[in-house]
Short mmCIF file of C-alpha atoms in Angstrom, two decimals:
data_model
loop_
_atom_site.label_atom_id
_atom_site.label_comp_id
_atom_site.label_asym_id
_atom_site.label_seq_id
_atom_site.Cartn_x
_atom_site.Cartn_y
_atom_site.Cartn_z
CA UNK A 1 12.35 32.50 -25.83
CA UNK A 2 15.63 30.86 -26.88
CA UNK A 3 17.31 28.00 -25.03
CA UNK A 4 20.55 26.18 -25.75
CA UNK A 5 20.68 22.62 -24.42
CA UNK A 6 24.26 21.44 -24.04
CA UNK A 7 24.29 17.65 -23.97
CA UNK A 8 27.18 15.96 -22.13
CA UNK A 9 27.05 12.26 -22.96
CA UNK A 10 27.59 9.99 -19.96
CA UNK A 11 28.60 6.38 -20.71
CA UNK A 12 29.29 5.26 -17.12
CA UNK A 13 28.73 6.21 -13.46
CA UNK A 14 31.14 5.32 -10.64
CA UNK A 15 31.64 6.17 -6.99
CA UNK A 16 34.81 8.19 -6.36
CA UNK A 17 36.44 10.70 -4.00
CA UNK A 18 35.20 13.65 -6.07
CA UNK A 19 31.98 14.36 -7.95
CA UNK A 20 32.96 15.30 -11.50
CA UNK A 21 32.52 14.50 -15.17
CA UNK A 22 35.60 13.29 -16.97
CA UNK A 23 35.91 11.52 -20.33
CA UNK A 24 32.23 10.61 -20.40
CA UNK A 25 32.18 9.19 -16.88
CA UNK A 26 30.17 10.67 -14.01
CA UNK A 27 32.15 10.18 -10.81
CA UNK A 28 30.15 10.55 -7.59
CA UNK A 29 31.28 11.25 -4.06
CA UNK A 30 28.64 9.18 -2.30
CA UNK A 31 29.07 10.80 1.12
CA UNK A 32 28.82 14.29 -0.34
CA UNK A 33 25.70 13.36 -2.29
CA UNK A 34 24.07 11.89 0.81
CA UNK A 35 24.88 15.04 2.77
CA UNK A 36 23.26 17.11 -0.01
CA UNK A 37 19.97 15.21 0.11
CA UNK A 38 19.74 14.45 3.85
CA UNK A 39 18.11 16.47 6.60
CA UNK A 40 14.42 15.64 6.20
CA UNK A 41 13.29 14.12 9.50
CA UNK A 42 10.48 12.31 7.70
CA UNK A 43 13.04 9.90 6.24
CA UNK A 44 14.85 7.57 8.63
CA UNK A 45 17.44 6.51 6.05
CA UNK A 46 18.72 7.33 2.56
CA UNK A 47 21.21 5.25 0.60
CA UNK A 48 22.66 5.46 -2.91
CA UNK A 49 23.07 2.56 -5.34
CA UNK A 50 24.13 2.42 -8.98
CA UNK A 51 22.20 0.52 -11.66
CA UNK A 52 24.03 0.39 -14.98
CA UNK A 53 22.93 -0.47 -18.50
CA UNK A 54 22.81 -4.23 -19.12
CA UNK A 55 23.21 -5.30 -15.48
CA UNK A 56 20.92 -7.93 -13.96
CA UNK A 57 19.37 -5.37 -11.65
CA UNK A 58 15.73 -4.58 -10.82
CA UNK A 59 14.58 -1.33 -9.19
CA UNK A 60 11.21 -1.60 -7.40
CA UNK A 61 9.06 0.31 -6.53
CA UNK A 62 10.08 3.28 -8.67
CA UNK A 63 8.72 6.64 -7.47
CA UNK A 64 10.26 9.09 -9.94
CA UNK A 65 13.03 9.45 -12.51
CA UNK A 66 14.84 12.78 -12.95
CA UNK A 67 17.57 13.92 -15.35
CA UNK A 68 20.54 15.88 -13.94
CA UNK A 69 20.64 19.39 -15.44
CA UNK A 70 22.17 22.74 -14.52
CA UNK A 71 21.59 26.32 -15.67
CA UNK A 72 24.73 27.83 -17.14
CA UNK A 73 23.32 31.08 -18.53
CA UNK A 74 19.95 32.79 -18.27
CA UNK A 75 17.38 33.46 -15.57
CA UNK A 76 16.52 31.14 -12.74
CA UNK A 77 17.58 27.58 -12.11
CA UNK A 78 16.42 24.00 -12.52
CA UNK A 79 13.11 23.05 -10.81
CA UNK A 80 11.84 26.58 -10.10
CA UNK A 81 9.50 26.67 -7.13
CA UNK A 82 11.23 23.70 -5.51
CA UNK A 83 15.02 23.95 -5.73
CA UNK A 84 15.37 27.35 -7.40
CA UNK A 85 13.40 30.53 -6.82
CA UNK A 86 10.36 31.17 -8.96
CA UNK A 87 11.93 32.90 -11.94
CA UNK A 88 10.69 32.22 -15.46
CA UNK A 89 13.08 29.67 -16.94
CA UNK A 90 13.56 28.36 -20.47
CA UNK A 91 16.11 30.84 -21.83
CA UNK A 92 19.89 31.03 -21.92
CA UNK A 93 21.84 27.80 -21.69
CA UNK A 94 21.32 24.57 -19.77
CA UNK A 95 23.73 21.64 -19.55
CA UNK A 96 22.38 18.08 -19.46
CA UNK A 97 24.07 14.89 -18.27
CA UNK A 98 22.60 12.81 -21.07
CA UNK A 99 22.63 9.07 -20.50
CA UNK A 100 22.22 9.15 -16.74
CA UNK A 101 19.23 9.56 -14.43
CA UNK A 102 18.31 9.80 -10.77
CA UNK A 103 15.76 7.17 -9.68
CA UNK A 104 13.95 7.29 -6.33
CA UNK A 105 12.76 4.14 -4.58
CA UNK A 106 12.22 2.67 -1.10
CA UNK A 107 9.11 1.65 0.80
CA UNK A 108 6.10 2.04 -1.48
CA UNK A 109 4.30 5.41 -1.34
CA UNK A 110 1.19 4.58 -3.36
CA UNK A 111 0.28 1.28 -4.98
CA UNK A 112 0.54 2.75 -8.47
CA UNK A 113 4.32 2.73 -8.74
CA UNK A 114 6.64 0.83 -11.02
CA UNK A 115 9.59 -1.34 -11.98
CA UNK A 116 12.78 -0.71 -13.95
CA UNK A 117 14.73 -3.75 -15.16
CA UNK A 118 18.20 -2.97 -16.48
CA UNK A 119 18.28 -6.13 -18.63
CA UNK A 120 16.01 -8.95 -19.78
CA UNK A 121 12.44 -8.80 -21.05
CA UNK A 122 11.44 -5.81 -18.95
CA UNK A 123 14.32 -3.71 -20.25
CA UNK A 124 12.70 -3.73 -23.70
CA UNK A 125 9.77 -1.67 -22.45
CA UNK A 126 11.38 1.10 -20.40
CA UNK A 127 13.65 3.90 -21.64
CA UNK A 128 15.37 3.86 -18.25
CA UNK A 129 17.13 0.57 -18.96
CA UNK A 130 19.18 2.67 -21.36
CA UNK A 131 20.33 5.20 -18.76
CA UNK A 132 22.98 4.68 -16.09
CA UNK A 133 20.92 5.22 -12.97
CA UNK A 134 21.82 6.74 -9.62
CA UNK A 135 19.24 5.20 -7.29
CA UNK A 136 18.23 6.94 -4.05
CA UNK A 137 16.73 4.41 -1.63
CA UNK A 138 14.56 6.43 0.78
CA UNK A 139 12.95 4.76 3.79
CA UNK A 140 10.33 6.77 5.75
CA UNK A 141 9.81 6.96 9.49
CA UNK A 142 6.98 4.82 10.81
CA UNK A 143 3.37 5.95 10.28
CA UNK A 144 4.30 8.82 7.96
CA UNK A 145 1.23 10.10 6.04
CA UNK A 146 1.41 9.21 2.35
CA UNK A 147 1.43 12.79 1.04
CA UNK A 148 4.34 13.69 3.31
CA UNK A 149 6.14 10.51 2.29
CA UNK A 150 5.71 11.40 -1.40
CA UNK A 151 6.89 14.98 -0.87
CA UNK A 152 9.98 13.91 1.08
CA UNK A 153 11.05 11.40 -1.56
CA UNK A 154 10.28 13.84 -4.41
CA UNK A 155 12.56 16.47 -2.91
CA UNK A 156 15.40 13.99 -2.43
CA UNK A 157 15.22 13.23 -6.15
CA UNK A 158 15.28 16.89 -7.16
CA UNK A 159 18.18 17.68 -4.84
CA UNK A 160 20.20 14.74 -6.12
CA UNK A 161 19.58 15.65 -9.76
CA UNK A 162 20.68 19.25 -9.16
CA UNK A 163 23.77 18.17 -7.22
CA UNK A 164 24.86 15.82 -10.02
CA UNK A 165 23.91 18.32 -12.71
CA UNK A 166 26.34 20.88 -11.27
CA UNK A 167 29.19 18.51 -12.18
CA UNK A 168 28.50 19.41 -15.82
CA UNK A 169 28.37 23.17 -15.41
CA UNK A 170 31.89 23.89 -16.68
CA UNK A 171 32.14 20.94 -19.07
CA UNK A 172 32.15 21.59 -22.82
CA UNK A 173 29.07 19.80 -24.21
CA UNK A 174 29.37 17.07 -26.82
CA UNK A 175 26.35 18.51 -28.62
CA UNK A 176 24.37 21.75 -28.44
CA UNK A 177 20.72 21.91 -29.55
CA UNK A 178 18.99 25.27 -29.89
CA UNK A 179 15.25 25.65 -29.31
CA UNK A 180 13.41 28.91 -29.85
CA UNK A 181 9.81 30.10 -29.73
CA UNK A 182 9.14 33.76 -30.46
CA UNK A 183 6.27 35.92 -29.15
CA UNK A 184 3.06 34.96 -30.95
CA UNK A 185 2.83 37.59 -33.70
CA UNK A 186 6.53 37.23 -34.55
CA UNK A 187 6.21 33.45 -34.57
CA UNK A 188 3.22 33.51 -36.93
CA UNK A 189 4.89 35.98 -39.29
CA UNK A 190 8.07 33.94 -39.46
CA UNK A 191 6.31 31.07 -41.29
CA UNK A 192 2.98 32.54 -42.47
CA UNK A 193 2.31 29.80 -45.03
CA UNK A 194 2.82 26.84 -42.69
CA UNK A 195 0.00 25.35 -40.56
CA UNK A 196 0.09 26.64 -37.00
CA UNK A 197 0.29 23.78 -34.49
CA UNK A 198 -0.27 23.98 -30.71
CA UNK A 199 0.45 21.22 -28.21
CA UNK A 200 -2.24 20.74 -25.55
CA UNK A 201 -0.31 19.22 -22.66
CA UNK A 202 -2.66 17.48 -20.21
CA UNK A 203 -1.26 17.18 -16.68
CA UNK A 204 -2.34 14.61 -14.10
CA UNK A 205 -3.94 16.55 -11.22
CA UNK A 206 -6.62 14.41 -9.60
CA UNK A 207 -5.15 14.50 -6.10
CA UNK A 208 -4.76 11.45 -3.84
CA UNK A 209 -1.10 11.16 -4.94
CA UNK A 210 -2.10 12.04 -8.51
CA UNK A 211 -0.37 15.42 -8.74
CA UNK A 212 1.80 17.40 -11.15
CA UNK A 213 3.46 20.72 -10.31
CA UNK A 214 4.01 23.84 -12.42
CA UNK A 215 6.58 26.26 -10.98
CA UNK A 216 5.93 24.63 -7.60
CA UNK A 217 2.12 24.96 -7.79
CA UNK A 218 -0.17 21.93 -7.81
CA UNK A 219 -1.67 21.81 -11.32
CA UNK A 220 -5.19 21.28 -10.00
CA UNK A 221 -5.03 24.87 -8.74
CA UNK A 222 -4.29 26.39 -12.16
CA UNK A 223 -6.51 27.33 -15.05
CA UNK A 224 -5.25 26.33 -18.51
CA UNK A 225 -2.51 28.66 -19.67
CA UNK A 226 0.19 29.16 -22.27
CA UNK A 227 3.76 28.05 -21.58
CA UNK A 228 6.85 28.38 -23.73
CA UNK A 229 8.03 24.87 -24.65
CA UNK A 230 11.57 25.69 -23.52
CA UNK A 231 10.36 26.27 -19.95
CA UNK A 232 9.59 22.56 -19.75
CA UNK A 233 13.21 21.65 -20.51
CA UNK A 234 14.34 23.52 -17.38
CA UNK A 235 12.04 21.61 -15.04
CA UNK A 236 9.10 24.02 -14.85
CA UNK A 237 6.79 20.97 -14.85
CA UNK A 238 7.57 18.07 -12.49
CA UNK A 239 5.88 14.86 -11.42
CA UNK A 240 4.49 14.32 -7.96
CA UNK A 241 2.15 11.47 -8.78
CA UNK A 242 1.93 7.75 -8.17
CA UNK A 243 -0.26 6.88 -11.17
CA UNK A 244 0.30 3.48 -12.81
CA UNK A 245 3.91 3.35 -13.94
CA UNK A 246 3.11 3.19 -17.65
CA UNK A 247 0.60 6.04 -17.33
CA UNK A 248 2.55 8.66 -15.48
CA UNK A 249 5.12 10.95 -16.99
CA UNK A 250 8.09 10.91 -14.61
CA UNK A 251 9.90 14.22 -14.23
CA UNK A 252 12.50 12.92 -16.71
CA UNK A 253 9.79 12.60 -19.39
CA UNK A 254 8.57 16.14 -18.77
CA UNK A 255 12.15 17.44 -19.09
CA UNK A 256 12.57 15.47 -22.34
CA UNK A 257 8.99 15.68 -23.60
CA UNK A 258 9.29 13.93 -26.98
CA UNK A 259 6.19 15.57 -28.44
CA UNK A 260 7.78 18.97 -27.85
CA UNK A 261 11.09 17.73 -29.24
CA UNK A 262 9.41 16.29 -32.35
CA UNK A 263 7.39 19.45 -32.97
CA UNK A 264 10.57 21.52 -32.78
CA UNK A 265 12.22 19.15 -35.29
CA UNK A 266 9.44 19.86 -37.81
CA UNK A 267 9.14 23.55 -36.94
CA UNK A 268 9.89 25.73 -39.95
CA UNK A 269 9.85 22.74 -42.28
CA UNK A 270 6.22 21.64 -42.59
CA UNK A 271 4.62 23.20 -39.49
CA UNK A 272 4.80 26.37 -37.43
CA UNK A 273 5.01 25.24 -33.79
CA UNK A 274 3.33 28.02 -31.83
CA UNK A 275 3.79 26.67 -28.30
CA UNK A 276 2.08 24.73 -25.49
CA UNK A 277 -1.20 25.08 -23.65
CA UNK A 278 -1.04 23.26 -20.33
CA UNK A 279 -4.28 22.05 -18.80
CA UNK A 280 -5.23 19.93 -15.81
CA UNK A 281 -7.20 16.70 -15.43
CA UNK A 282 -9.97 17.11 -12.90
CA UNK A 283 -12.23 14.91 -10.80
CA UNK A 284 -15.51 16.85 -10.86
CA UNK A 285 -17.61 17.47 -13.94
CA UNK A 286 -17.81 21.26 -13.45
CA UNK A 287 -14.01 21.47 -13.26
CA UNK A 288 -13.65 19.36 -16.40
CA UNK A 289 -16.07 21.63 -18.25
CA UNK A 290 -14.29 24.76 -17.04
CA UNK A 291 -10.82 23.59 -18.01
CA UNK A 292 -11.82 22.19 -21.40
CA UNK A 293 -13.74 25.40 -22.22
CA UNK A 294 -10.70 27.47 -21.33
CA UNK A 295 -8.35 25.18 -23.28
CA UNK A 296 -10.44 25.43 -26.45
CA UNK A 297 -10.68 29.20 -26.05
CA UNK A 298 -6.91 29.55 -25.70
CA UNK A 299 -6.20 27.37 -28.71
CA UNK A 300 -8.65 29.41 -30.80
CA UNK A 301 -7.10 32.68 -29.57
CA UNK A 302 -3.63 31.47 -30.60
CA UNK A 303 -4.93 30.89 -34.11
CA UNK A 304 -4.05 27.20 -34.25
CA UNK A 305 -4.82 25.19 -37.36
CA UNK A 306 -4.12 21.90 -35.61
CA UNK A 307 -3.59 20.60 -32.09
CA UNK A 308 -1.78 17.61 -30.61
CA UNK A 309 -3.36 16.50 -27.30
CA UNK A 310 -1.61 14.05 -24.96
CA UNK A 311 -3.25 12.45 -21.93
CA UNK A 312 -1.62 11.42 -18.67
CA UNK A 313 -3.37 8.68 -16.73
CA UNK A 314 -6.45 6.73 -17.78
CA UNK A 315 -10.08 6.17 -16.85
CA UNK A 316 -11.42 9.39 -15.36
CA UNK A 317 -9.00 11.59 -17.41
CA UNK A 318 -10.38 10.03 -20.62
CA UNK A 319 -13.35 12.36 -20.13
CA UNK A 320 -11.01 15.39 -20.08
CA UNK A 321 -9.33 14.12 -23.25
CA UNK A 322 -12.67 13.75 -25.05
CA UNK A 323 -13.96 17.15 -23.87
CA UNK A 324 -10.80 18.85 -25.12
CA UNK A 325 -11.10 17.04 -28.44
CA UNK A 326 -14.80 17.87 -28.94
CA UNK A 327 -14.55 21.55 -28.04
CA UNK A 328 -11.44 22.20 -30.11
CA UNK A 329 -12.85 20.33 -33.14
CA UNK A 330 -16.08 22.34 -32.85
CA UNK A 331 -14.00 25.46 -33.47
CA UNK A 332 -12.82 24.01 -36.78
CA UNK A 333 -9.37 23.09 -35.49
CA UNK A 334 -7.99 19.64 -36.27
CA UNK A 335 -6.99 17.46 -33.33
CA UNK A 336 -4.77 14.41 -32.92
CA UNK A 337 -4.98 12.48 -29.65
CA UNK A 338 -2.06 10.58 -28.10
CA UNK A 339 -2.95 8.04 -25.42
CA UNK A 340 -2.47 4.45 -24.34
CA UNK A 341 -5.20 1.87 -23.92
CA UNK A 342 -6.65 -0.43 -21.27
CA UNK A 343 -8.20 -3.02 -23.55
CA UNK A 344 -8.06 -6.08 -21.29
CA UNK A 345 -5.46 -8.81 -21.38
CA UNK A 346 -6.99 -10.19 -24.59
CA UNK A 347 -7.14 -6.71 -26.16
CA UNK A 348 -10.89 -7.05 -26.80
CA UNK A 349 -12.31 -4.64 -24.20
CA UNK A 350 -13.24 -0.98 -24.64
CA UNK A 351 -9.88 0.83 -24.73
CA UNK A 352 -10.92 4.17 -23.22
CA UNK A 353 -13.55 5.10 -20.66
CA UNK A 354 -14.98 7.73 -23.02
CA UNK A 355 -14.96 8.31 -26.76
CA UNK A 356 -16.20 10.64 -29.48
CA UNK A 357 -16.73 10.50 -33.26
CA UNK A 358 -14.64 13.69 -33.46
CA UNK A 359 -11.66 11.74 -32.17
CA UNK A 360 -10.94 10.37 -35.63
CA UNK A 361 -7.13 10.67 -35.40
CA UNK A 362 -5.74 8.79 -32.41
CA UNK A 363 -2.21 7.54 -31.86
CA UNK A 364 -2.01 4.58 -29.49
CA UNK A 365 0.94 3.93 -27.20
CA UNK A 366 -0.10 0.33 -26.58
CA UNK A 367 -2.31 -1.86 -24.39
CA UNK A 368 -1.30 -1.56 -20.73
CA UNK A 369 -3.16 -4.75 -19.78
CA UNK A 370 -0.89 -7.03 -21.80
CA UNK A 371 0.65 -9.74 -19.61
CA UNK A 372 4.43 -10.21 -19.51
CA UNK A 373 6.89 -12.23 -17.44
CA UNK A 374 9.98 -10.51 -16.07
CA UNK A 375 12.88 -12.89 -15.37
CA UNK A 376 14.60 -13.00 -11.96
CA UNK A 377 17.46 -10.55 -11.43
CA UNK A 378 20.70 -11.08 -9.53
CA UNK A 379 20.13 -7.87 -7.57
CA UNK A 380 16.98 -6.05 -6.46
CA UNK A 381 17.17 -2.44 -5.27
CA UNK A 382 14.19 -1.55 -3.12
CA UNK A 383 11.44 -3.97 -2.06
CA UNK A 384 10.67 -6.92 -4.34
CA UNK A 385 7.42 -7.75 -2.51
CA UNK A 386 5.87 -4.57 -3.96
CA UNK A 387 5.33 -6.59 -7.16
CA UNK A 388 2.25 -8.17 -5.57
CA UNK A 389 0.50 -4.88 -4.86
CA UNK A 390 1.52 -2.30 -7.48
CA UNK A 391 -1.00 -1.55 -10.23
CA UNK A 392 -0.75 -4.28 -12.84
CA UNK A 393 0.51 -6.81 -10.31
CA UNK A 394 -1.57 -9.18 -8.24
CA UNK A 395 -1.25 -11.66 -5.37
CA UNK A 396 1.28 -14.17 -6.65
CA UNK A 397 2.88 -11.87 -9.24
CA UNK A 398 6.23 -12.34 -7.48
CA UNK A 399 7.23 -15.96 -7.98
CA UNK A 400 9.50 -18.02 -5.74
CA UNK A 401 12.38 -17.83 -8.22
CA UNK A 402 12.20 -14.00 -8.24
CA UNK A 403 10.49 -13.69 -11.61
CA UNK A 404 7.37 -11.52 -11.91
CA UNK A 405 4.21 -12.09 -13.92
CA UNK A 406 2.24 -8.86 -14.32
CA UNK A 407 0.59 -6.50 -16.75
CA UNK A 408 2.90 -4.28 -18.75
CA UNK A 409 1.58 -1.28 -16.81
CA UNK A 410 3.99 -2.14 -13.95
CA UNK A 411 6.98 -0.99 -16.01
CA UNK A 412 8.08 2.62 -15.55
CA UNK A 413 7.82 4.47 -18.85
CA UNK A 414 6.15 1.61 -20.76
CA UNK A 415 3.39 2.58 -23.20
CA UNK A 416 4.00 6.21 -22.28
CA UNK A 417 1.39 8.65 -23.57
CA UNK A 418 4.08 10.67 -25.28
CA UNK A 419 5.04 9.39 -28.70
CA UNK A 420 5.59 10.35 -32.30
CA UNK A 421 4.03 10.00 -35.73
CA UNK A 422 0.85 11.81 -34.66
CA UNK A 423 0.87 14.60 -37.23
CA UNK A 424 0.49 12.17 -40.11
CA UNK A 425 -2.80 11.04 -38.56
CA UNK A 426 -4.40 14.27 -39.76
CA UNK A 427 -2.45 14.75 -42.97
CA UNK A 428 0.37 17.00 -41.76
#
């Protein structure tokens, strides 16, 4: 499967009479955008704000972050199963408005949501301080059940990202990157002397607002399966969860999965990147055993010499991570684990809820319990009082002057489980 990603670099966003991209600026017709995303009776109001790089702006609580993209050539469309029909995506050409993002906020859905600061100390820890953000402020009707609230806000984000993405459909990209993964036997024969590497892509799927979707299907309903890496770039995998901000992969991170990007960069040079096995993270022991058995079997069937495994979430999913590691290692296949840690504010506590001697190559994305102080901002988009109840915050986190003392886990995208440098951990 071959996909061209045409990157259109956006250096500024502004409201205007027409939605268009011109000279690196994304102009947005606010009324037209609101009309595009409105109509869900579960939301009593939706507004649009802009948060630009370097501004003294805080967005809280952050539900999701999505990158505007549009299919230009090839089957299907962005976000199959939600916005587009359920065609297999990942081929042809997709245009990306690189440097901008859609952020959803409003009344808190679940307590495990996050913060984006566009400047100051907090900006150092989130990649979304480096994007010009179009913020959708979504307020629900009274007494709306949490799952319906989450779904309504999620769909607003997807609709907004697709609407903005269409502005780049007929724009000549500033850069075109080509990604290709061939059918298995062809892929193996292309680089027969290079080690075959598979990415085991663990998806949060514990329910209770801990959900990820694959082609519109809740990941807890799938069995582990193979997916072409290019499908991910077209939005085949999206976030629907309210896990701690530093622990969840927002939809933006799925669409720009840096492990996949890094593996493609090394493909044909020192590794043969075979593709991705997606697997879920379950609550019950029998489901964990079933999924980890199936994951190890798939990896063995694909003939992998080595596997990168990334975890989403923490605590209970640590058991899934360890089961995947143990069962794949038992088949003689090398594993490298990518995760963050909850080691206590002093860094001295047990980092993961489970462990194994076979997990002898682990890449850490940092300690989520580390305490930081976020300075006050001139403008807050959303609800500042959420700082006292989101995961990593506590009663009194929000100070009178508007500053926030909290654990680093409150920051959206901080200590993300996706990283780089993992292959060297096992000698590749």
